Each structure stands twice: as C-alpha cells, then as structure tokens.
C-alpha cells in the first residue's frame, strides 16, 4: 500500500488493550489521537463559535456534504476559498459523504448503482448524489479529509440486504478514489457489513487493497445493542491497517468512546454533546447531570468542580438550571461548550494514559462513572450505607440485573423479544389505517421497545402498515430506574425511550408510520393488539401478548 497523505505515526499501544495513541498530519496541522470531532453539519457547530471550539481543544470539525451541497452550494465554497475561510476555522475539517443522510430519508429517495436520487428540501429539485458528485462537492468544500459515498443500512438488516449494500459500497469506494484525481485532500473508505462478522471481513479485505488514507467503520449506532456494536467494532478494527487512522462514525456517548478506544479505534464524531445540551444535560466527572431538575435551583456551585472550562470557572449550576428552564439559547451555548470540553478532556486523559502505559486502570475508573447519573444528587437519595448509584426510584428497586416492585416483590419484565408473530402479521397486512398497539402497564418499556424494534426491522425489508403504540401505566418510575442503568438494559439506548419519558410522545425519524405516546385510560383508542406487562389490567377485546 502506498504511503498515506496523512503521515500517520503510531506512538504507543496500551498493555492489555488494543488502545493506541498516534499522530497524523492534515493540510491544516498535526492531529493527536484518540480524538473526538464536534459535528458542524452546516459549517457550524450548533450554538458554538469557532473561538470556543478552538479554546476547548477541537482539532477537527465534521461537516456534511449532503447539506452543504444543497445550501450554500459548492459554488459558494469555490468563490469563498473553501470551508476554512468561509467559517473562519483555522483547524482541520472532515466532510461526511452524505450516505447516512440519504439513509435517513427512506421514503424520499431511490437507490441505484449510479447513486442516490433524492428531492432537495431547499428547492425541490431532483438530485443524483453519485460517488463522483460527492467527491466533487467535497473538493469544492476544501475539507482536509473526505469520505467515500457509502450505502448505509440499519445494522440489524438481514444478510442479503447487508451483502448487497456492502458490494455497492465497495464499487462506490473505487469510484470515489478515482474521482479524487490529484487532490491533496485525504480520503477515507468505509467498512460496511451490518452485524455479520464474515461480511465485515469481506468488506475490509476489499478496501485495504486500495490506497485510502484512512478507514472508517460505518453502519453502527443505527439499531443494534451496545454489546453488538462493541463486538463488531473490535472485530473490524483488528482487520484494518496499523498505519492508517481508524474512525468509528456517529458514536457516541462518552462511555461509548472509551469502549471503542479500548477496542482499537482512533477517531469519533457525534451530535450528542450539543444535542443534549439544548435540554440541559451535561457530562461531568461525577456522572451525567440533568440541569432541568429542581435540585439545582439553589446550587451555587460549578457544574463540575474538576473541570477547567470557562463555563465551570464562571457559572453556577443554579444559573445553568435557570437558563435551561427558561429555554434561553445561552444555556444551550454554555452547556454545549462544557460538554465539548469534557469530551476533549476525556480524549486527552486517555491519550496520556496510553503514552504512559496506564490505560487499563483509567479505563476501569472511567467506566464506573461515565454512564452514571449525577452521583452527588441521584434521582432518589440513597439510604444510609448504600452506594450513591441510583438503585431505587419510587416503589421500584434495582435487584441485580432486574427491577422489582418493593411492596409486592413482582419482577418487572426487562427482556426484549425479537419475534412477535401476531404483530408481524398485522404489519404485513399493508393497510392504510395504523395498527394500534396497547402497551398495558409500561413497566421498563420492554414491550413497547420490542414492538418498535420489530417494526423497524420489518420496514427495512418491505412495505408495512403504520403502527402507533399507546402506553398506559400507573406510574413511570420503573422506566426511570431502567433508563438510569442503560449499561444493564442496553436496549433502552434507543432514542424512543428517553423521548417518551421526557416528552410523552415519540415519532420515528426513519420509519414514517411509526409512533409512540403515553395516554390516560379514558383516552385509549380501540386496540388491534395488547402487550400486557407487569401491572396491566385494562379491559378490551383484542388479542393479548403477556410480557
């Protein structure tokens, strides 16, 4: 394989781990790994300035080819001298190809060997996004690192669909490489193959024979469970060249980055730091802090006493709580600035530990904290002698890897079902009238999430009847408790669960006919199927599936 444009230099490997530290050089400077890239989809990271991003330690920003192709358009970047001059960003930029955005519009595009045909949300014109147009646009944008156009599918897709997408991605990768021509910009390939190890091996084997400057793992964080993502990540990372950067696309939470570094990955991106900041969620050295909570109303203390960012040096939790409750934009800006700083600081600590060969102790230390809620102010204060980790909420307690009711001792169902034949039959009927599913009892949300995951998997294979889930429960404390222990109940990492708890309603971005809401008993529509869980007692005439 010819030398990489990035001059990748591996500096250290951690003992007892695949974690590694390295440097590489882009057109705008030397990059240290592992690193996190804030997402600036539209040539801006939401609610942040270039100055605050640089101060926090951002090395590379991610921008999106699909959106920038539509607005402002390649001609603007060509006239303005590229994205760096356009947005006044002195650091490096990586541009995603637009493959994931095309995937997220399943009802507004068509896929062919030539590329993806879609309708512009700006002016309604029809556009064929081909590998050649994607690279041409990225060349006009002037990013330091370009991504090949790939066909992204759900990680839970069947093997036939996954193989077809893999083969298309392989051919598009070769076309993307040819379209780069003599550009000095670097180009990364994307390994696909869903959750099938042999397909990941096939994809990697084909791509590493081509002279790419780096390699990414795509098709994860789109439906699979946490342990599945980690297994695929570890397998695929081991298949990639040692002398090239490895990029895990679209991941994720701080705990996800830690786990991925442990498995050999170097680069990450995700919208989470700024997305959750908008609703008052902050990552700290004492766990995840939800600033909406009234416990912070009089909290005259920094957001994180161990943090060195300007927000923690200047503002109190009480002020950030106020900004969150009043939905002031400044709250989004400040909490987002802190979160980005937290991500970068985590990457710096990980890198330092690898260079000093003490990564494993750091890994175990961070792993115990990063996924927890605020350890100093848990949702329900622990009883004397108990751990500060939340183990009880209301009438429910965490008991090992299960949840049970304190008074009755009844165990709340927490197992996801991959098959519900009665539901599948209703969805395959292909009616226009939505199927109404009662989730009678709610509990930890296992019944509703089972139905959602089955719907999403089936919708990728064929047209299905729309489905609306209506949950009715006496209280939501079992779900609250389960959501505070996603490492035990990883299926709750599906975005629907948090949304239904905080907003009372959820609508899928990827499956147009899929929705979920909470309802009072007097508002319940007539069901086609009832999923009964825990304390469900509602009367009806529809078929029942017990959880």
Short mmCIF file of C-alpha atoms in Angstrom, two decimals:
data_model
loop_
_atom_site.label_atom_id
_atom_site.label_comp_id
_atom_site.label_asym_id
_atom_site.label_seq_id
_atom_site.Cartn_x
_atom_site.Cartn_y
_atom_site.Cartn_z
CA UNK A 1 0.00 0.00 0.00
CA UNK A 2 1.44 3.45 -0.92
CA UNK A 3 2.22 5.95 1.88
CA UNK A 4 -0.74 7.79 3.36
CA UNK A 5 -1.16 11.51 2.68
CA UNK A 6 -1.57 11.86 6.45
CA UNK A 7 1.90 10.68 7.53
CA UNK A 8 0.34 8.55 10.29
CA UNK A 9 2.75 7.83 13.17
CA UNK A 10 1.81 5.21 15.78
CA UNK A 11 3.33 6.30 19.11
CA UNK A 12 2.16 3.80 21.70
CA UNK A 13 -0.06 0.78 22.36
CA UNK A 14 -1.64 0.08 25.73
CA UNK A 15 -0.77 -3.12 27.57
CA UNK A 16 -3.71 -5.50 27.87
CA UNK A 17 -5.78 -3.45 25.41
CA UNK A 18 -6.00 -2.54 21.74
CA UNK A 19 -5.95 1.17 22.66
CA UNK A 20 -3.34 3.20 20.81
CA UNK A 21 -2.02 6.76 20.56
CA UNK A 22 -0.80 8.31 17.32
CA UNK A 23 -0.35 11.49 15.31
CA UNK A 24 -1.12 12.36 11.72
CA UNK A 25 -0.79 15.49 9.62
CA UNK A 26 -3.61 17.11 7.64
CA UNK A 27 -3.41 20.15 5.37
CA UNK A 28 -4.05 22.30 8.44
CA UNK A 29 -1.81 20.82 11.12
CA UNK A 30 -0.77 17.88 13.27
CA UNK A 31 -3.56 15.83 14.86
CA UNK A 32 -3.22 13.79 18.06
CA UNK A 33 -5.28 10.65 18.63
CA UNK A 34 -7.54 9.43 20.09
CA UNK A 35 -9.76 12.39 19.25
CA UNK A 36 -13.38 13.49 19.15
CA UNK A 37 -14.71 15.64 16.29
CA UNK A 38 -17.61 18.04 17.08
CA UNK A 39 -20.29 17.90 14.40
CA UNK A 40 -20.71 21.08 12.38
CA UNK A 41 -23.20 19.78 9.82
CA UNK A 42 -23.95 23.13 8.17
CA UNK A 43 -20.42 24.55 8.55
CA UNK A 44 -21.25 25.44 12.14
CA UNK A 45 -21.38 23.52 15.41
CA UNK A 46 -24.77 24.36 16.88
CA UNK A 47 -24.71 27.21 19.41
CA UNK A 48 -20.89 27.36 19.36
CA UNK A 49 -18.35 29.78 17.90
CA UNK A 50 -15.08 28.87 16.18
CA UNK A 51 -13.27 30.59 19.05
CA UNK A 52 -14.96 28.50 21.75
CA UNK A 53 -14.32 25.32 19.77
CA UNK A 54 -10.63 26.12 19.41
CA UNK A 55 -10.35 27.01 23.10
CA UNK A 56 -11.91 23.69 24.09
CA UNK A 57 -9.25 21.79 22.14
CA UNK A 58 -11.13 20.84 18.98
CA UNK A 59 -8.71 19.56 16.35
CA UNK A 60 -11.11 18.53 13.57
CA UNK A 61 -14.69 19.61 12.89
CA UNK A 62 -17.08 17.48 10.88
CA UNK A 63 -19.26 18.99 8.15
CA UNK A 64 -21.80 17.27 5.93
CA UNK A 65 -21.60 17.08 2.16
CA UNK A 66 -25.31 16.37 1.65
CA UNK A 67 -26.45 19.53 3.44
CA UNK A 68 -23.69 21.77 2.07
CA UNK A 69 -24.37 20.56 -1.47
CA UNK A 70 -27.94 21.86 -1.12
CA UNK A 71 -27.06 25.06 0.73
CA UNK A 72 -24.99 27.17 0.26
CA UNK A 73 -23.76 25.01 -2.66
CA UNK A 74 -20.28 24.13 -3.99
CA UNK A 75 -20.04 27.34 -5.99
CA UNK A 76 -20.10 29.40 -2.79
CA UNK A 77 -17.17 27.46 -1.31
CA UNK A 78 -15.23 27.81 -4.55
CA UNK A 79 -15.78 31.57 -4.57
CA UNK A 80 -15.03 31.96 -0.86
CA UNK A 81 -11.84 29.90 -0.96
CA UNK A 82 -13.11 26.81 0.87
CA UNK A 83 -14.83 26.00 4.14
CA UNK A 84 -11.96 27.08 6.40
CA UNK A 85 -12.02 30.66 5.12
CA UNK A 86 -15.82 30.61 4.84
CA UNK A 87 -16.40 29.78 8.53
CA UNK A 88 -13.13 31.26 9.83
CA UNK A 89 -11.94 27.94 11.25
CA UNK A 90 -8.14 27.52 11.39
CA UNK A 91 -8.18 23.82 12.25
CA UNK A 92 -8.92 20.73 10.18
CA UNK A 93 -12.25 19.69 8.67
CA UNK A 94 -13.61 16.25 7.78
CA UNK A 95 -16.60 16.04 5.45
CA UNK A 96 -19.00 13.13 5.62
CA UNK A 97 -20.15 12.00 2.18
CA UNK A 98 -23.91 12.24 2.74
CA UNK A 99 -24.54 8.49 2.80
CA UNK A 100 -26.11 8.49 6.26
CA UNK A 101 -28.39 11.43 5.44
CA UNK A 102 -29.63 9.58 2.36
CA UNK A 103 -30.29 6.55 4.56
CA UNK A 104 -32.34 8.70 6.94
CA UNK A 105 -34.72 9.65 4.11
CA UNK A 106 -36.04 6.18 3.15
CA UNK A 107 -39.31 7.50 1.75
CA UNK A 108 -37.80 10.41 -0.18
CA UNK A 109 -35.08 8.77 -2.26
CA UNK A 110 -34.30 5.86 -4.53
CA UNK A 111 -31.05 3.91 -4.72
CA UNK A 112 -29.41 2.76 -7.96
CA UNK A 113 -25.94 1.65 -8.96
CA UNK A 114 -25.31 5.21 -10.13
CA UNK A 115 -26.07 6.71 -6.73
CA UNK A 116 -28.95 8.03 -4.64
CA UNK A 117 -31.70 10.10 -6.24
CA UNK A 118 -33.45 12.43 -3.80
CA UNK A 119 -35.51 15.60 -3.74
CA UNK A 120 -33.86 18.73 -2.34
CA UNK A 121 -35.54 20.11 0.78
CA UNK A 122 -34.33 23.57 -0.33
CA UNK A 123 -35.85 23.94 -3.81
CA UNK A 124 -37.49 20.53 -4.55
CA UNK A 125 -35.16 19.74 -7.46
CA UNK A 126 -34.21 16.12 -8.09
CA UNK A 127 -30.53 15.36 -7.48
CA UNK A 128 -28.46 12.26 -8.20
CA UNK A 129 -25.84 12.05 -5.47
CA UNK A 130 -23.24 9.82 -7.05
CA UNK A 131 -19.78 8.97 -5.70
CA UNK A 132 -18.37 11.39 -8.29
CA UNK A 133 -20.67 14.27 -7.27
CA UNK A 134 -19.98 13.61 -3.58
CA UNK A 135 -16.20 13.83 -4.10
CA UNK A 136 -16.52 16.79 -6.46
CA UNK A 137 -18.54 18.63 -3.81
CA UNK A 138 -16.06 17.74 -1.06
CA UNK A 139 -13.22 19.01 -3.25
CA UNK A 140 -15.09 22.30 -3.65
CA UNK A 141 -15.70 22.49 0.10
CA UNK A 142 -11.97 22.03 0.62
CA UNK A 143 -12.03 19.67 3.61
CA UNK A 144 -8.84 18.06 4.86
CA UNK A 145 -10.39 14.59 4.94
CA UNK A 146 -13.09 13.39 2.56
CA UNK A 147 -15.29 10.30 2.98
CA UNK A 148 -16.35 7.95 0.21
CA UNK A 149 -20.06 7.72 -0.54
CA UNK A 150 -21.45 4.55 1.02
CA UNK A 151 -24.81 2.83 1.21
CA UNK A 152 -25.77 2.93 4.87
CA UNK A 153 -28.35 0.44 6.14
CA UNK A 154 -29.63 -0.50 9.63
CA UNK A 155 -27.11 -2.63 11.49
CA UNK A 156 -29.89 -5.14 12.11
CA UNK A 157 -30.59 -5.69 8.39
CA UNK A 158 -30.81 -9.24 7.05
CA UNK A 159 -27.73 -10.79 5.49
CA UNK A 160 -28.92 -10.49 1.89
CA UNK A 161 -29.56 -6.75 2.28
CA UNK A 162 -26.26 -6.25 4.12
CA UNK A 163 -24.27 -8.06 1.43
CA UNK A 164 -25.87 -6.05 -1.35
CA UNK A 165 -25.11 -2.74 0.43
CA UNK A 166 -21.55 -3.89 1.09
CA UNK A 167 -20.96 -4.67 -2.58
CA UNK A 168 -22.41 -1.34 -3.69
CA UNK A 169 -20.26 0.49 -1.13
CA UNK A 170 -17.20 -1.36 -2.42
CA UNK A 171 -17.80 -0.28 -6.00
CA UNK A 172 -18.61 3.28 -4.94
CA UNK A 173 -15.36 3.38 -2.93
CA UNK A 174 -13.33 2.63 -6.07
CA UNK A 175 -15.25 5.31 -7.98
CA UNK A 176 -14.70 7.83 -5.15
CA UNK A 177 -10.98 7.11 -5.21
CA UNK A 178 -10.83 7.70 -8.97
CA UNK A 179 -12.84 10.93 -8.61
CA UNK A 180 -10.31 12.39 -6.18
CA UNK A 181 -7.74 12.57 -9.00
CA UNK A 182 -4.75 14.72 -7.94
CA UNK A 183 -6.39 16.50 -4.99
CA UNK A 184 -4.11 16.76 -1.93
CA UNK A 185 -7.12 16.04 0.30
CA UNK A 186 -7.10 12.72 2.16
CA UNK A 187 -9.81 10.13 1.54
CA UNK A 188 -11.23 7.52 3.93
CA UNK A 189 -13.04 4.31 2.95
CA UNK A 190 -15.98 2.95 4.96
CA UNK A 191 -16.28 -0.69 6.08
CA UNK A 192 -19.86 -1.99 6.00
CA UNK A 193 -21.41 -5.40 6.68
CA UNK A 194 -24.01 -4.80 9.43
CA UNK A 195 -23.64 -7.28 12.32
CA UNK A 196 -22.23 -10.13 10.22
CA UNK A 197 -18.55 -10.83 11.02
CA UNK A 198 -17.88 -12.56 7.69
CA UNK A 199 -19.32 -9.57 5.80
CA UNK A 200 -17.21 -7.12 7.80
CA UNK A 201 -14.15 -9.24 6.95
CA UNK A 202 -15.12 -9.28 3.27
CA UNK A 203 -15.63 -5.52 3.21
CA UNK A 204 -12.35 -4.76 4.97
CA UNK A 205 -10.39 -7.21 2.81
CA UNK A 206 -11.54 -5.48 -0.36
CA UNK A 207 -10.99 -1.92 0.85
CA UNK A 208 -7.50 -2.35 2.31
CA UNK A 209 -6.18 -3.28 -1.13
CA UNK A 210 -6.97 0.28 -2.29
CA UNK A 211 -4.76 3.30 -1.46
CA UNK A 212 -7.01 5.02 1.07
CA UNK A 213 -5.52 7.33 3.70
CA UNK A 214 -7.71 6.01 6.50
CA UNK A 215 -10.60 3.67 7.20
CA UNK A 216 -13.93 4.14 8.93
CA UNK A 217 -16.43 1.72 10.42
CA UNK A 218 -19.91 2.61 9.22
CA UNK A 219 -23.36 1.15 9.78
CA UNK A 220 -23.23 1.13 13.58
CA UNK A 221 -25.27 3.09 16.14
CA UNK A 222 -28.28 2.54 13.86
CA UNK A 223 -30.33 -0.03 15.73
CA UNK A 224 -28.01 -2.59 17.32
CA UNK A 225 -27.44 -3.23 21.02
CA UNK A 226 -24.38 -1.85 22.78
CA UNK A 227 -22.61 -5.20 23.12
CA UNK A 228 -23.17 -5.93 19.43
CA UNK A 229 -21.65 -2.59 18.43
CA UNK A 230 -18.63 -3.21 20.64
CA UNK A 231 -18.09 -6.71 19.23
CA UNK A 232 -18.27 -5.52 15.63
CA UNK A 233 -16.01 -2.57 16.44
CA UNK A 234 -13.34 -4.82 17.96
CA UNK A 235 -13.52 -7.33 15.12
CA UNK A 236 -13.34 -4.70 12.38
CA UNK A 237 -10.60 -2.61 13.97
CA UNK A 238 -8.38 -5.69 14.01
CA UNK A 239 -8.87 -6.06 10.24
CA UNK A 240 -7.64 -2.56 9.42
CA UNK A 241 -4.05 -1.48 8.68
CA UNK A 242 -1.90 -0.44 11.62
CA UNK A 243 -0.51 2.55 9.71
CA UNK A 244 -3.83 4.28 8.99
CA UNK A 245 -6.33 6.16 11.21
CA UNK A 246 -9.45 4.22 12.26
CA UNK A 247 -12.68 6.18 12.52
CA UNK A 248 -15.88 4.95 14.21
CA UNK A 249 -18.66 7.00 12.63
CA UNK A 250 -21.54 8.53 14.60
CA UNK A 251 -20.57 7.27 18.07
CA UNK A 252 -21.45 8.42 20.70
CA UNK A 253 -21.73 8.82 24.48
CA UNK A 254 -18.52 9.25 26.50
CA UNK A 255 -18.71 5.63 27.68
CA UNK A 256 -19.00 4.52 24.02
CA UNK A 257 -15.83 6.40 23.09
CA UNK A 258 -13.95 4.83 25.99
CA UNK A 259 -15.05 1.34 24.96
CA UNK A 260 -14.16 1.96 21.32
CA UNK A 261 -10.68 3.23 22.14
CA UNK A 262 -10.18 0.06 24.19
CA UNK A 263 -11.02 -1.87 21.01
CA UNK A 264 -8.55 -0.04 18.79
CA UNK A 265 -10.33 2.99 17.35
CA UNK A 266 -8.80 6.47 16.94
CA UNK A 267 -11.45 8.96 15.77
CA UNK A 268 -15.08 9.68 16.69
CA UNK A 269 -17.90 12.11 15.96
CA UNK A 270 -21.40 12.60 17.30
CA UNK A 271 -24.01 15.32 17.75
CA UNK A 272 -24.67 14.26 21.35
CA UNK A 273 -22.59 16.91 23.24
CA UNK A 274 -24.53 19.81 21.74
CA UNK A 275 -27.81 17.99 21.15
CA UNK A 276 -28.36 17.07 24.81
CA UNK A 277 -27.05 20.45 25.97
CA UNK A 278 -30.13 22.04 24.45
CA UNK A 279 -32.31 20.30 27.02
CA UNK A 280 -29.92 20.81 29.92
CA UNK A 281 -27.90 17.59 30.02
CA UNK A 282 -24.24 17.88 30.98
CA UNK A 283 -21.43 15.33 31.23
CA UNK A 284 -19.28 15.66 34.34
CA UNK A 285 -16.62 13.85 36.34
CA UNK A 286 -19.42 12.86 38.75
CA UNK A 287 -21.78 11.47 36.14
CA UNK A 288 -24.49 12.83 33.85
CA UNK A 289 -26.21 15.92 35.25
CA UNK A 290 -29.78 16.83 34.23
CA UNK A 291 -29.92 20.57 34.89
CA UNK A 292 -33.70 20.65 34.46
CA UNK A 293 -34.06 19.11 37.92
CA UNK A 294 -35.20 21.41 40.71
CA UNK A 295 -32.41 20.16 42.99
CA UNK A 296 -30.11 22.61 41.17
CA UNK A 297 -32.31 25.69 41.61
CA UNK A 298 -30.21 26.98 44.53
CA UNK A 299 -26.97 25.15 43.66
CA UNK A 300 -24.29 27.84 44.00
CA UNK A 301 -21.52 25.53 42.76
CA UNK A 302 -19.79 24.97 39.44
CA UNK A 303 -21.21 22.46 37.02
CA UNK A 304 -18.12 20.29 37.52
CA UNK A 305 -15.56 21.23 40.17
CA UNK A 306 -12.92 19.12 38.38
CA UNK A 307 -13.43 20.85 35.02
CA UNK A 308 -11.19 23.66 33.73
CA UNK A 309 -13.54 25.00 31.05
CA UNK A 310 -14.65 28.69 31.17
CA UNK A 311 -18.25 27.69 31.92
CA UNK A 312 -17.32 25.84 35.10
CA UNK A 313 -14.97 28.66 36.12
CA UNK A 314 -17.70 31.29 35.71
CA UNK A 315 -21.25 29.99 36.09
CA UNK A 316 -23.15 28.13 38.80
CA UNK A 317 -25.44 25.15 38.41
CA UNK A 318 -28.25 27.41 39.61
CA UNK A 319 -27.73 29.79 36.68
CA UNK A 320 -27.50 26.96 34.16
CA UNK A 321 -30.65 25.46 35.67
CA UNK A 322 -32.41 28.81 35.20
CA UNK A 323 -31.29 29.11 31.57
CA UNK A 324 -32.47 25.55 30.89
CA UNK A 325 -35.88 26.03 32.50
CA UNK A 326 -36.46 29.28 30.60
CA UNK A 327 -35.15 27.72 27.36
CA UNK A 328 -32.69 30.54 26.86
CA UNK A 329 -30.26 29.99 23.99
CA UNK A 330 -27.36 30.95 26.23
CA UNK A 331 -27.97 27.80 28.26
CA UNK A 332 -27.59 25.66 25.15
CA UNK A 333 -24.38 27.52 24.29
CA UNK A 334 -22.77 27.26 27.73
CA UNK A 335 -23.69 23.65 28.45
CA UNK A 336 -22.66 22.68 24.92
CA UNK A 337 -19.31 24.41 25.39
CA UNK A 338 -18.76 22.48 28.61
CA UNK A 339 -19.78 19.16 27.06
CA UNK A 340 -17.40 19.58 24.13
CA UNK A 341 -14.60 20.47 26.55
CA UNK A 342 -15.48 17.35 28.58
CA UNK A 343 -15.23 15.11 25.51
CA UNK A 344 -11.87 16.59 24.52
CA UNK A 345 -10.54 16.35 28.07
CA UNK A 346 -11.56 12.69 28.17
CA UNK A 347 -9.66 12.07 24.94
CA UNK A 348 -6.60 13.90 26.30
CA UNK A 349 -6.64 11.84 29.50
CA UNK A 350 -6.99 8.63 27.50
CA UNK A 351 -4.13 9.58 25.19
CA UNK A 352 -1.86 10.46 28.11
CA UNK A 353 -2.67 7.16 29.83
CA UNK A 354 -1.78 5.21 26.67
CA UNK A 355 1.52 7.03 26.28
CA UNK A 356 2.33 6.28 29.92
CA UNK A 357 1.02 2.69 29.64
CA UNK A 358 -1.62 3.03 32.33
CA UNK A 359 -4.71 2.91 30.13
CA UNK A 360 -6.36 -0.13 31.73
CA UNK A 361 -6.58 1.40 35.24
CA UNK A 362 -8.02 4.57 33.69
CA UNK A 363 -10.44 2.50 31.61
CA UNK A 364 -11.86 0.78 34.70
CA UNK A 365 -12.00 4.05 36.63
CA UNK A 366 -13.86 5.94 33.88
CA UNK A 367 -16.11 3.01 33.01
CA UNK A 368 -17.57 3.08 36.51
CA UNK A 369 -18.57 6.75 36.24
CA UNK A 370 -19.25 7.84 32.65
CA UNK A 371 -22.63 6.12 32.23
CA UNK A 372 -23.97 7.03 35.69
CA UNK A 373 -26.39 9.77 36.64
CA UNK A 374 -25.17 12.59 38.90
CA UNK A 375 -23.52 10.71 41.77
CA UNK A 376 -23.85 13.68 44.14
CA UNK A 377 -27.56 14.26 43.50
CA UNK A 378 -29.17 10.96 42.43
CA UNK A 379 -32.84 10.99 41.47
CA UNK A 380 -33.66 9.39 44.84
CA UNK A 381 -31.08 9.88 47.62
CA UNK A 382 -29.63 6.52 48.66
CA UNK A 383 -30.34 5.04 52.06
CA UNK A 384 -27.60 5.19 54.66
CA UNK A 385 -24.83 2.74 53.85
CA UNK A 386 -25.91 2.32 50.23
CA UNK A 387 -23.92 3.26 47.15
CA UNK A 388 -24.54 6.69 45.62
CA UNK A 389 -25.57 4.93 42.42
CA UNK A 390 -29.35 5.17 41.90
CA UNK A 391 -30.83 1.83 42.97
CA UNK A 392 -34.37 2.85 43.94
CA UNK A 393 -36.97 5.16 42.45
CA UNK A 394 -40.43 5.29 43.97
CA UNK A 395 -41.71 1.75 44.57
CA UNK A 396 -39.08 0.08 42.37
CA UNK A 397 -35.56 -1.16 43.09
CA UNK A 398 -32.69 -2.48 41.01
CA UNK A 399 -32.10 -6.10 42.01
CA UNK A 400 -29.02 -7.46 40.25
CA UNK A 401 -29.86 -7.27 36.56
CA UNK A 402 -33.60 -6.97 37.12
CA UNK A 403 -36.11 -4.48 38.51
CA UNK A 404 -38.73 -5.42 41.07
CA UNK A 405 -41.58 -3.81 42.97
CA UNK A 406 -40.67 -3.11 46.59
CA UNK A 407 -44.07 -3.97 48.10
CA UNK A 408 -45.15 -6.98 46.05
CA UNK A 409 -41.74 -8.33 45.01
CA UNK A 410 -43.05 -8.68 41.44
CA UNK A 411 -40.30 -8.60 38.80
CA UNK A 412 -40.69 -6.03 36.03
CA UNK A 413 -40.14 -7.55 32.55
CA UNK A 414 -36.86 -6.29 31.08
CA UNK A 415 -36.29 -8.74 28.23
CA UNK A 416 -36.67 -7.67 24.61
CA UNK A 417 -38.49 -10.07 22.29
CA UNK A 418 -37.16 -10.33 18.76
CA UNK A 419 -40.29 -12.04 17.41
CA UNK A 420 -43.99 -11.33 17.97
CA UNK A 421 -45.76 -13.26 15.17
CA UNK A 422 -49.16 -11.72 15.94
CA UNK A 423 -47.70 -8.23 15.48
CA UNK A 424 -45.77 -9.16 12.34
CA UNK A 425 -48.97 -10.49 10.76
CA UNK A 426 -50.76 -7.18 11.38
CA UNK A 427 -47.87 -5.15 9.96
CA UNK A 428 -47.66 -7.24 6.80
CA UNK A 429 -51.33 -6.58 6.02
CA UNK A 430 -50.25 -3.27 4.41
CA UNK A 431 -53.38 -1.32 5.36
CA UNK A 432 -53.54 2.46 5.35
CA UNK A 433 -55.17 2.58 8.80
CA UNK A 434 -52.49 2.41 11.51
CA UNK A 435 -52.28 -0.66 13.72
CA UNK A 436 -52.97 0.41 17.31
CA UNK A 437 -50.94 -1.38 19.97
CA UNK A 438 -51.74 -1.06 23.65
CA UNK A 439 -48.73 -1.25 25.94
CA UNK A 440 -50.74 -2.03 29.05
CA UNK A 441 -48.59 -1.50 32.14
CA UNK A 442 -45.41 0.00 30.57
CA UNK A 443 -43.01 -1.18 33.29
CA UNK A 444 -39.46 -0.73 31.98
CA UNK A 445 -40.66 -0.23 28.41
CA UNK A 446 -39.62 -3.70 27.19
CA UNK A 447 -42.94 -4.42 25.47
CA UNK A 448 -43.09 -1.14 23.56
CA UNK A 449 -39.42 -1.31 22.56
CA UNK A 450 -39.87 -4.89 21.36
CA UNK A 451 -42.67 -3.74 19.05
CA UNK A 452 -40.61 -0.77 17.82
CA UNK A 453 -37.54 -2.87 17.02
CA UNK A 454 -39.65 -5.49 15.21
CA UNK A 455 -41.35 -2.76 13.17
CA UNK A 456 -38.03 -1.12 12.23
CA UNK A 457 -36.52 -4.44 11.13
CA UNK A 458 -39.57 -5.38 9.06
CA UNK A 459 -39.86 -1.92 7.48
CA UNK A 460 -36.36 -2.29 6.02
CA UNK A 461 -37.48 -5.38 4.10
CA UNK A 462 -40.94 -4.44 2.82
CA UNK A 463 -43.82 -2.00 2.97
CA UNK A 464 -45.69 -2.27 6.27
CA UNK A 465 -48.85 -0.97 7.89
CA UNK A 466 -48.26 2.15 10.02
CA UNK A 467 -48.17 1.44 13.77
CA UNK A 468 -48.99 3.58 16.80
CA UNK A 469 -48.16 2.34 20.29
CA UNK A 470 -50.16 3.75 23.20
CA UNK A 471 -48.69 3.13 26.65
CA UNK A 472 -50.78 3.48 29.78
CA UNK A 473 -49.32 2.92 33.25
CA UNK A 474 -49.98 3.90 36.84
CA UNK A 475 -46.51 5.47 37.11
CA UNK A 476 -43.28 5.75 35.14
CA UNK A 477 -40.79 5.06 37.94
CA UNK A 478 -39.79 1.61 36.65
CA UNK A 479 -38.89 3.17 33.31
CA UNK A 480 -37.00 5.99 35.03
CA UNK A 481 -34.97 3.49 37.03
CA UNK A 482 -34.21 1.34 33.99
CA UNK A 483 -33.10 4.39 31.98
CA UNK A 484 -30.56 5.25 34.69
CA UNK A 485 -28.93 1.84 34.13
CA UNK A 486 -28.60 1.55 30.37
CA UNK A 487 -25.45 -0.49 30.76
CA UNK A 488 -27.68 -3.23 32.26
CA UNK A 489 -30.59 -2.63 29.91
CA UNK A 490 -28.79 -1.56 26.69
CA UNK A 491 -31.90 -1.73 24.51
CA UNK A 492 -33.04 1.46 26.27
CA UNK A 493 -30.32 3.34 24.36
CA UNK A 494 -32.90 3.51 21.56
CA UNK A 495 -33.84 7.20 21.43
CA UNK A 496 -37.56 6.43 21.79
CA UNK A 497 -37.23 5.52 25.47
CA UNK A 498 -35.83 8.81 26.76
CA UNK A 499 -38.14 10.79 24.48
CA UNK A 500 -41.30 9.07 25.70
CA UNK A 501 -40.31 9.69 29.32
CA UNK A 502 -39.46 13.38 28.89
CA UNK A 503 -41.98 14.40 26.21
CA UNK A 504 -44.76 11.84 26.41
CA UNK A 505 -44.64 11.19 22.67
CA UNK A 506 -42.14 9.92 20.10
CA UNK A 507 -42.20 9.71 16.31
CA UNK A 508 -39.59 7.82 14.32
CA UNK A 509 -37.34 9.85 12.01
CA UNK A 510 -36.56 6.79 9.91
CA UNK A 511 -39.92 4.98 9.67
CA UNK A 512 -42.62 7.45 8.68
CA UNK A 513 -45.51 5.35 10.01
CA UNK A 514 -44.11 4.56 13.46
CA UNK A 515 -45.07 6.48 16.61
CA UNK A 516 -45.47 6.02 20.38
CA UNK A 517 -47.29 8.03 23.01
CA UNK A 518 -48.39 7.96 26.63
CA UNK A 519 -52.13 8.22 27.21
CA UNK A 520 -54.63 8.36 30.05
CA UNK A 521 -57.02 5.45 30.38
CA UNK A 522 -60.02 7.47 29.21
CA UNK A 523 -58.14 8.46 26.04
CA UNK A 524 -57.25 4.95 24.88
CA UNK A 525 -58.20 4.15 21.27
CA UNK A 526 -59.51 0.69 20.40
CA UNK A 527 -56.52 -1.70 20.17
CA UNK A 528 -55.67 -4.24 17.49
CA UNK A 529 -53.21 -5.99 19.82
CA UNK A 530 -52.39 -5.66 23.52
CA UNK A 531 -48.95 -6.12 25.05
CA UNK A 532 -49.57 -6.66 28.76
CA UNK A 533 -46.69 -6.09 31.11
CA UNK A 534 -46.29 -6.03 34.89
CA UNK A 535 -49.48 -4.40 36.28
CA UNK A 536 -51.59 -4.15 33.13
CA UNK A 537 -55.31 -4.63 33.89
CA UNK A 538 -57.23 -2.75 31.16
CA UNK A 539 -60.30 -4.35 29.60
CA UNK A 540 -60.54 -4.89 25.84
CA UNK A 541 -61.44 -7.47 23.21
CA UNK A 542 -58.15 -7.58 21.29
CA UNK A 543 -55.59 -10.44 21.36
CA UNK A 544 -53.15 -10.25 24.27
CA UNK A 545 -49.43 -11.00 24.47
CA UNK A 546 -48.15 -11.32 28.02
CA UNK A 547 -44.66 -9.98 28.85
#
